[in-house]
Amino acid sequence: MESQRNILLIALLLVSFLIWQQWQTDKAPKPEPVLASQSGTDSSDAFVPESDLADGDIPATDAPVSAARRLVTITTDTLKLSIDTRGGDVVHAELLEHDDELNSDDKFVLLRNGTDFVHVAQSGLIGRDGPDARADGRPVYQAEQSAFELAADQDSLSVPMTYTNDQGVVFTKTFTLHRDQHLVEVSYRINNRSAEPVQAQLYAQLKQSEVDPDAEGGNALMASAYRGPAYSTTDTRYTKYDFQDVREANLNQTTEGGWVGMLQHYFVAAWIAPEQETNQLYSRARSNEGIIGFKAPLVDVAPGAEQTLTAKLWLGPKLQDEMAAAATNLDLTVDYGWLWFIAQPLFKLLQFLQGFVVNWGLAIVLTTFAVRGIMYPLTKAQYTSMAKMRMLQPKLVALRERYGDDRQKMSQGMMELYKKEKVNPLGGCLPILVQMPIFISLYWVLMESVELRHAPFFLWIDDLSVRDPYFVLPILMGASMFVIQKMSPTTVTDPMQQKVMQFMPIIFTFFFLWFPAGLTLYWLVSNVVTIAQQWYIFRQLEKKGLHSKAAS
């Protein structure tokens, strides 16, 4: 197996992978564009789930509310939230540590409630006495002021909002945010000042438009990151439940704990259900929107008693360590695909090295050195096998002349020759087969790891998660492939195959024009290390007389 055919194998595997990924992205039918009149701007005019009571106990919630409503703003060092006092929904969320675009003054907006796109986090109390089950619409909460901000000497900020029903029951919905965190605690304190028991049930859900008009168009040569619903149960650690699934069937899963989320590239919004309770996960399709949520168990609050119900809301980047601490399996939303068992260690290695060099580009370079160092025994076996195979060519030609079209005898003769000369015909393929999963895994690490978003390398490379703006790295990568091709011994005599091999560096350069700069950097450094290793191995083979004989 000569080097050129191995390169062709890489190309075929790579193209097949990209085509399969794009097919995965495009196979689902596209929903119709969202109309402004369908989405509206009223987050409270939304699906409210049935409680665990009999059907008919939950009246419609579309009736207008005459009470005044407003937005309450909560700002910490990491989050800026806007809460609609009607229902107490989070209708806008900015991530203050993340720019919308590189070097932009605007911050990344995770939740918003616009005319063309809706993504909001809703919660409430349903059941017989739940305020969100009222016949005249969802409750309008009262807050002491319209803006709250975490002070420099505070580690946490709690914002209570109250609503009192006609029976005198006081419902206090409190948002608690902590410094340097993306987790929001949302609690309901039910103070039953009435003479009758109060029965209520906590629910929380995420609503999102199926089509995002601001989403960047996917590149035909690049796999797209998943956007849509997902959930976790005790039986299923992490499952995507895309908008098509939501339209086709209502999710109905019962689990202890669990979470539901809306995923997108680098970021996630997720409701985390009470861990010690048995909760019901659900989904609904509404117009051109998808809804996924959970319901906690019904509770009874005796007259004169109080009870607090709590859920948690993650609003932030896909930071694996923080998400793992926030909820079981929430870190799996950093989806490395079916090669996660390779991607996870690669990311840990990247993260470890970055802690020393404080530069993600240098960490990629050092990771490449580590990977190629580990693979060196295979690389040495590859080039040794290539040299021995070249030496056997005259004997293989003689076998073909002797046996002609008798493939069985030809095969037997080749196997005896390989055994006699101690040559493994597959020795040149093994490093390629090992390297391809590593390449694909690193592709997903660079695609999914928010730490690399807007991470600079040096000079013109100011974002490793996007393509090289001047295409310098892809061109250098193609040139390094050309050098490897010229250094490698070959037995190809067919003119057509020779032309295909000559065009391989050009074809690969074209592919890599759109690849993330970090991935291209890895492949370029890997090629440079390969050139150095190849030069050293061939020198050792020349001392043994193998390379010179193979090249003669």
XYZ file of C-alpha atoms in Angstrom:
552
model
C 0.000 0.000 0.000
C 1.887 3.069 -1.237
C 1.515 6.510 0.289
C -0.429 7.960 -2.633
C -3.168 5.388 -2.358
C -3.341 6.069 1.372
C -3.830 9.762 0.635
C -6.592 8.850 -1.815
C -8.181 6.749 0.915
C -8.120 9.760 3.256
C -9.802 11.887 0.607
C -12.536 9.350 -0.027
C -13.218 8.877 3.682
C -13.234 12.620 4.297
C -15.580 13.396 1.410
C -17.885 10.559 2.444
C -17.969 11.911 5.988
C -18.818 15.447 4.852
C -21.512 14.266 2.443
C -23.071 12.071 5.142
C -23.044 14.934 7.662
C -24.674 17.303 5.179
C -27.279 14.668 4.337
C -28.047 14.352 8.044
C -28.575 18.112 8.141
C -30.709 18.309 5.006
C -32.798 15.129 5.187
C -35.563 16.613 7.337
C -38.215 18.675 5.517
C -37.826 22.366 6.108
C -40.690 24.100 7.953
C -42.399 27.112 6.487
C -40.969 30.517 7.404
C -42.342 32.054 10.576
C -44.778 34.880 10.000
C -44.794 37.835 12.322
C -48.523 37.498 12.880
C -48.043 33.889 13.949
C -45.233 34.467 16.421
C -46.402 37.739 17.837
C -44.596 39.405 20.740
C -46.766 38.170 23.594
C -44.818 35.458 25.351
C -47.671 34.756 27.749
C -50.042 33.835 24.931
C -48.635 30.333 24.942
C -49.380 26.702 25.477
C -49.910 25.879 29.151
C -49.771 22.143 29.919
C -52.590 20.201 31.507
C -52.109 19.416 35.152
C -52.343 15.904 36.514
C -55.988 16.581 37.319
C -58.777 15.363 35.054
C -59.199 17.010 31.640
C -61.243 20.161 31.825
C -59.735 21.393 35.092
C -57.416 23.725 33.200
C -59.317 26.519 31.450
C -58.071 28.348 28.367
C -55.391 30.967 28.930
C -55.820 33.112 25.828
C -58.178 35.652 27.423
C -56.789 39.220 27.581
C -55.572 40.659 30.864
C -56.392 44.244 31.715
C -53.816 44.677 34.476
C -50.701 46.675 33.618
C -47.610 44.690 32.683
C -43.977 45.578 32.243
C -40.491 44.137 31.888
C -38.176 43.717 34.852
C -34.434 43.726 34.111
C -31.937 41.700 36.168
C -28.210 42.207 35.540
C -25.230 40.313 36.953
C -21.639 39.945 35.771
C -22.633 37.118 33.394
C -26.329 37.591 32.542
C -28.793 40.325 31.676
C -32.373 39.066 31.825
C -35.712 40.646 30.985
C -38.698 39.213 32.865
C -42.258 39.772 31.659
C -44.368 40.459 34.744
C -47.254 38.679 33.055
C -46.459 35.059 33.822
C -42.944 35.875 35.010
C -41.341 34.492 31.834
C -37.740 35.144 30.803
C -38.232 36.802 27.411
C -34.726 38.160 26.822
C -31.300 36.920 27.922
C -27.909 38.387 27.052
C -24.640 36.609 27.837
C -22.406 39.458 28.948
C -19.137 37.507 28.680
C -19.702 36.629 25.018
C -19.718 39.063 22.112
C -22.306 38.580 19.408
C -19.603 38.774 16.736
C -15.843 38.994 17.084
C -14.877 42.399 18.520
C -18.523 43.477 18.531
C -19.925 45.878 21.124
C -23.154 43.844 21.201
C -23.448 40.852 23.501
C -24.718 37.447 22.458
C -28.487 37.149 22.835
C -29.649 33.654 23.796
C -33.340 34.352 24.485
C -35.469 36.870 22.657
C -39.115 37.506 21.936
C -39.356 39.129 18.506
C -41.850 39.300 15.694
C -39.788 37.016 13.446
C -38.214 34.712 16.043
C -39.189 33.574 19.531
C -37.063 31.784 22.099
C -38.285 32.221 25.672
C -38.156 30.363 28.987
C -41.575 30.055 30.625
C -42.677 28.680 33.975
C -45.714 28.757 36.202
C -48.136 26.963 38.490
C -51.051 24.966 37.110
C -53.492 22.653 38.834
C -56.811 23.445 40.507
C -55.531 26.598 42.251
C -52.528 27.429 40.103
C -52.513 31.079 38.992
C -51.443 30.101 35.472
C -54.651 28.084 35.106
C -56.985 31.055 35.600
C -59.852 31.545 33.197
C -58.916 35.191 32.580
C -55.296 34.535 31.661
C -51.934 34.206 33.316
C -51.141 36.270 36.430
C -49.426 39.648 36.401
C -46.761 39.761 39.118
C -45.713 42.835 41.035
C -42.052 43.785 41.546
C -40.623 46.506 43.767
C -38.708 48.107 40.894
C -38.110 47.657 37.189
C -34.332 47.079 37.298
C -32.078 45.061 39.605
C -28.286 44.774 39.411
C -25.754 42.666 41.280
C -23.627 45.030 43.359
C -19.846 44.773 43.513
C -19.973 43.455 47.082
C -22.715 40.896 46.398
C -22.245 37.232 45.501
C -25.930 36.647 44.720
C -29.052 38.581 43.820
C -32.662 37.556 44.548
C -35.573 39.298 42.838
C -39.034 38.465 44.259
C -42.254 39.077 42.324
C -45.647 38.583 43.987
C -49.202 37.850 42.971
C -52.233 37.496 45.257
C -55.360 35.715 44.038
C -58.976 36.468 44.973
C -58.828 34.028 47.899
C -55.857 35.814 49.459
C -53.241 33.190 48.547
C -49.882 34.881 47.966
C -47.640 33.457 45.252
C -44.055 34.756 45.270
C -41.924 33.962 42.249
C -38.235 34.593 42.986
C -35.299 34.668 40.563
C -31.919 34.064 42.230
C -28.701 34.647 40.303
C -25.123 34.164 41.484
C -21.861 35.843 40.577
C -19.848 34.155 37.832
C -22.631 31.643 37.145
C -25.099 30.941 34.357
C -27.552 29.021 36.527
C -30.757 30.787 37.584
C -32.863 29.457 40.461
C -36.597 30.019 39.960
C -38.708 29.348 43.042
C -42.395 29.660 43.918
C -43.399 30.224 47.516
C -47.072 29.505 48.115
C -48.399 31.240 51.213
C -51.911 29.887 51.756
C -53.772 32.554 53.716
C -57.146 31.160 52.683
C -59.414 28.801 54.612
C -59.155 26.020 51.991
C -56.267 23.781 50.846
C -54.383 24.991 47.765
C -53.448 22.512 45.072
C -50.834 23.494 42.493
C -48.264 21.990 40.151
C -44.999 23.505 38.907
C -44.245 23.475 35.197
C -41.415 24.982 33.138
C -40.910 24.991 29.389
C -38.843 26.435 26.552
C -40.535 27.756 23.431
C -38.638 28.404 20.200
C -39.451 29.177 16.570
C -38.497 26.381 14.228
C -36.853 28.752 11.743
C -34.268 31.319 12.796
C -34.057 34.029 10.113
C -30.747 35.261 11.556
C -29.051 31.868 11.446
C -26.003 31.660 9.237
C -26.373 29.589 6.102
C -24.610 26.245 6.263
C -21.634 25.506 4.050
C -22.124 22.535 1.764
C -18.712 21.179 2.818
C -19.288 21.635 6.546
C -21.560 19.804 8.965
C -24.008 22.044 10.786
C -24.346 22.161 14.552
C -27.655 20.925 15.946
C -30.345 23.445 16.893
C -33.480 22.258 18.609
C -34.972 20.454 21.624
C -33.271 17.796 23.724
C -33.914 16.074 27.047
C -32.431 13.768 29.649
C -34.000 11.086 31.848
C -32.693 8.401 34.166
C -33.061 5.895 31.313
C -31.804 8.125 28.498
C -28.817 10.262 29.413
C -29.108 12.602 26.428
C -31.526 12.563 23.511
C -32.121 15.036 20.714
C -35.816 15.501 19.996
C -35.809 17.804 17.000
C -38.640 19.982 15.751
C -39.770 17.286 13.324
C -40.031 14.826 16.224
C -42.068 17.398 18.157
C -44.454 17.789 15.234
C -44.847 14.042 14.793
C -45.401 12.984 18.418
C -45.800 14.570 21.832
C -42.978 13.665 24.176
C -44.236 11.932 27.318
C -41.483 10.675 29.610
C -41.623 10.149 33.367
C -38.339 10.374 35.242
C -36.762 11.229 38.534
C -35.030 14.555 38.043
C -34.197 15.127 34.400
C -33.902 18.235 32.237
C -35.219 19.687 28.984
C -33.320 22.069 26.757
C -33.074 24.030 23.535
C -29.644 23.575 21.964
C -27.749 25.625 19.434
C -24.172 26.143 18.345
C -22.032 26.734 21.455
C -24.978 27.689 23.720
C -27.915 26.073 25.488
C -31.004 27.027 27.480
C -32.232 24.242 29.781
C -34.807 23.800 32.533
C -33.559 21.453 35.257
C -36.404 19.672 37.032
C -36.378 19.010 40.803
C -33.840 16.228 41.336
C -35.667 14.287 44.047
C -39.095 14.441 42.401
C -40.749 12.282 39.761
C -41.350 14.639 36.860
C -43.107 14.372 33.528
C -41.318 15.623 30.396
C -43.496 16.782 27.514
C -43.390 18.554 24.159
C -45.914 20.302 21.943
C -45.953 21.812 18.460
C -47.697 25.145 18.215
C -47.929 26.980 14.886
C -44.298 27.236 13.712
C -42.907 26.842 17.213
C -41.716 23.915 19.258
C -42.199 23.581 23.020
C -40.428 21.220 25.410
C -40.932 21.246 29.160
C -41.523 19.369 32.386
C -44.185 19.132 35.087
C -43.377 18.449 38.720
C -45.801 16.528 40.977
C -48.962 18.097 42.370
C -48.642 19.567 45.853
C -51.263 20.389 48.500
C -50.717 23.371 50.774
C -52.878 23.376 53.898
C -54.622 26.561 55.129
C -52.157 28.802 56.943
C -49.151 26.840 55.593
C -46.365 27.688 53.150
C -44.526 25.591 50.593
C -41.759 26.376 48.100
C -41.333 24.754 44.682
C -38.043 25.248 42.826
C -36.583 24.654 39.378
C -33.280 25.743 37.834
C -32.660 27.417 34.494
C -29.323 27.193 32.693
C -28.712 30.085 30.313
C -25.234 30.081 28.922
C -22.398 28.582 26.908
C -21.674 24.874 26.752
C -19.116 24.798 29.544
C -18.773 21.129 30.373
C -17.521 21.353 33.952
C -20.112 23.937 35.009
C -22.975 22.112 33.296
C -21.978 18.796 34.845
C -22.142 20.469 38.270
C -25.518 22.051 37.456
C -27.324 18.862 36.393
C -26.582 15.232 35.657
C -25.733 14.727 31.974
C -26.269 18.375 31.039
C -22.635 18.440 29.877
C -23.557 15.911 27.173
C -25.103 18.765 25.213
C -21.514 19.313 24.075
C -22.164 16.702 21.423
C -19.037 15.115 19.960
C -21.017 12.497 18.052
C -20.339 8.790 17.974
C -16.588 9.319 18.437
C -17.076 11.051 21.783
C -14.754 8.567 23.500
C -11.890 9.963 21.399
C -13.075 13.575 21.359
C -13.426 13.866 25.127
C -9.775 12.969 25.895
C -8.648 15.237 23.049
C -10.543 18.151 24.549
C -9.199 17.397 28.029
C -5.675 17.345 26.590
C -6.317 20.622 24.748
C -7.718 22.174 27.916
C -4.760 20.956 29.984
C -2.175 22.292 27.539
C -3.992 25.590 27.132
C -3.704 26.077 30.878
C 0.087 26.184 30.435
C 0.502 28.086 27.152
C -2.609 30.312 27.540
C -3.252 30.096 23.791
C -5.627 27.653 22.159
C -3.662 27.676 18.897
C -0.455 26.674 20.678
C -2.464 24.049 22.566
C -3.571 22.607 19.207
C 0.065 22.538 18.046
C 1.178 20.737 21.207
C -1.754 18.321 20.948
C -0.677 17.526 17.392
C 2.847 16.779 18.583
C 1.405 14.499 21.265
C -0.868 12.635 18.834
C 1.841 12.198 16.212
C 4.286 11.104 18.906
C 1.896 8.414 20.102
C 1.373 7.302 16.511
C 5.082 7.224 15.674
C 5.437 3.414 15.976
C 2.576 3.036 13.494
C 4.090 5.638 11.187
C 7.430 3.842 11.273
C 5.704 0.550 10.506
C 3.861 2.240 7.638
C 6.972 3.514 5.850
C 8.927 0.340 6.542
C 6.066 -1.637 5.014
C 5.996 0.732 2.024
C 9.730 0.232 1.438
C 9.447 -3.555 1.690
C 6.438 -3.606 -0.618
C 8.438 -1.602 -3.185
C 11.238 -4.172 -2.954
C 8.746 -6.976 -3.629
C 7.372 -5.440 -6.828
C 9.609 -7.445 -9.212
C 8.599 -10.693 -7.496
C 4.902 -9.713 -7.609
C 5.227 -8.983 -11.341
C 6.776 -12.423 -11.810
C 3.840 -14.021 -9.952
C 1.352 -12.264 -12.252
C 3.193 -13.497 -15.309
C 3.336 -17.042 -13.922
C -0.315 -17.396 -12.879
C -1.972 -15.080 -15.381
C -5.717 -14.805 -14.681
C -5.777 -17.535 -12.022
C -6.706 -15.273 -9.097
C -6.781 -18.075 -6.526
C -3.218 -19.216 -7.221
C -2.098 -15.616 -7.521
C -3.566 -14.816 -4.093
C -1.971 -17.885 -2.537
C 1.376 -17.034 -4.072
C 1.225 -13.443 -2.791
C 0.376 -14.566 0.743
C 3.284 -17.041 0.741
C 5.593 -14.303 -0.523
C 4.423 -11.851 2.160
C 4.906 -14.492 4.838
C 8.353 -15.425 3.587
C 9.532 -11.795 3.384
C 7.738 -10.860 6.667
C 5.761 -8.071 5.029
C 2.302 -6.910 6.143
C 0.445 -5.614 3.057
C -1.894 -3.666 5.310
C 0.918 -2.054 7.292
C 0.676 1.142 5.278
C -3.049 1.532 5.880
C -3.190 1.199 9.660
C -1.896 4.705 10.544
C -4.398 6.206 8.099
C -7.282 4.257 9.620
C -6.198 5.383 13.097
C -5.727 8.996 12.091
C -9.129 9.460 10.430
C -11.170 8.955 13.657
C -8.785 11.353 15.425
C -9.260 13.898 12.641
C -13.068 13.600 12.765
C -13.056 13.747 16.580
C -10.921 16.881 16.600
C -13.258 18.358 13.977
C -16.164 18.031 16.423
C -14.061 19.273 19.336
C -13.316 22.451 17.388
C -16.930 22.697 16.208
C -18.552 22.187 19.621
C -16.156 23.639 22.187
C -17.268 27.179 23.017
C -13.829 27.809 24.539
C -12.483 28.065 20.971
C -15.137 30.580 19.890
C -13.354 33.866 19.178
C -10.107 32.335 20.508
C -7.073 33.923 18.765
C -3.852 32.239 17.662
C -1.470 34.898 16.334
C -1.244 37.593 13.656
C -4.249 37.312 11.315
C -5.807 34.255 13.021
C -8.080 35.915 15.568
C -10.745 33.178 15.717
C -9.799 29.495 15.581
C -13.429 28.397 15.224
C -13.858 29.898 11.730
C -11.908 29.653 8.481
C -8.617 31.405 7.864
C -9.711 34.754 6.379
C -6.697 34.893 4.038
C -6.478 31.122 3.335
C -2.810 31.021 4.343
C -3.112 27.895 6.486
C -4.992 25.863 3.815
C -2.384 26.789 1.182
C 0.480 25.826 3.498
C -1.348 22.602 4.323
C -1.666 21.785 0.612
C 2.024 22.543 0.065
C 2.980 20.216 2.932
C 0.876 17.454 1.366
C 2.732 17.985 -1.913
C 6.074 17.589 -0.099
C 4.895 14.372 1.570
C 3.756 13.077 -1.805
C 7.148 13.766 -3.402
C 9.033 12.171 -0.498
C 6.999 8.968 -0.478
C 8.034 5.993 -2.609
C 5.495 4.934 -5.207
C 4.758 1.974 -7.415
C 2.001 3.680 -9.392
C 2.640 3.434 -13.130
C -0.871 4.076 -14.470
C -0.981 7.648 -15.920
C -4.538 8.251 -14.733
C -3.704 7.275 -11.168
C -0.620 9.450 -11.279
C -2.711 12.462 -12.308
C -5.220 11.781 -9.530
C -2.403 11.623 -6.989
C -0.912 14.863 -8.281
C -4.210 16.646 -7.798
C -4.774 15.359 -4.244
C -3.011 18.307 -2.539
C -5.060 20.726 -4.641
C -8.320 18.938 -3.824
C -7.521 18.883 -0.125
C -6.542 22.548 -0.167
C -9.942 23.347 -1.687
C -11.720 21.387 1.070
C -9.777 23.094 3.836
C -10.535 26.600 2.591
C -13.788 26.438 4.603
C -12.593 24.401 7.550
C -12.066 26.050 10.968
C -8.604 27.561 11.253
C -7.918 25.413 14.305
C -8.577 22.214 12.369
C -6.464 23.362 9.424
C -3.702 24.266 11.871
C -3.834 20.745 13.292
C -3.588 19.159 9.841
C -0.768 21.486 8.755
C 1.303 20.793 11.873
C 0.543 17.093 11.540
C 1.887 17.165 7.965
C 5.032 19.010 9.041
C 5.647 16.454 11.783
C 4.997 13.682 9.255
C 7.618 15.167 6.912
C 10.149 15.223 9.741
C 9.283 11.688 10.821
C 9.361 10.442 7.237
C 12.788 11.970 6.640
C 14.132 10.392 9.830
C 12.589 6.971 9.146
C 13.921 6.878 5.572
C 17.387 7.745 6.842
C 17.193 4.791 9.199
C 15.953 2.567 6.370
C 18.811 3.718 4.146
C 21.258 2.586 6.805
C 19.633 -0.850 6.610
C 19.668 -0.748 2.827
C 15.889 -0.924 2.496
C 15.018 2.525 1.221
C 17.802 2.675 -1.328
C 16.828 -0.720 -2.710
C 13.159 0.245 -2.803
C 13.906 3.471 -4.638
C 16.201 1.794 -7.178
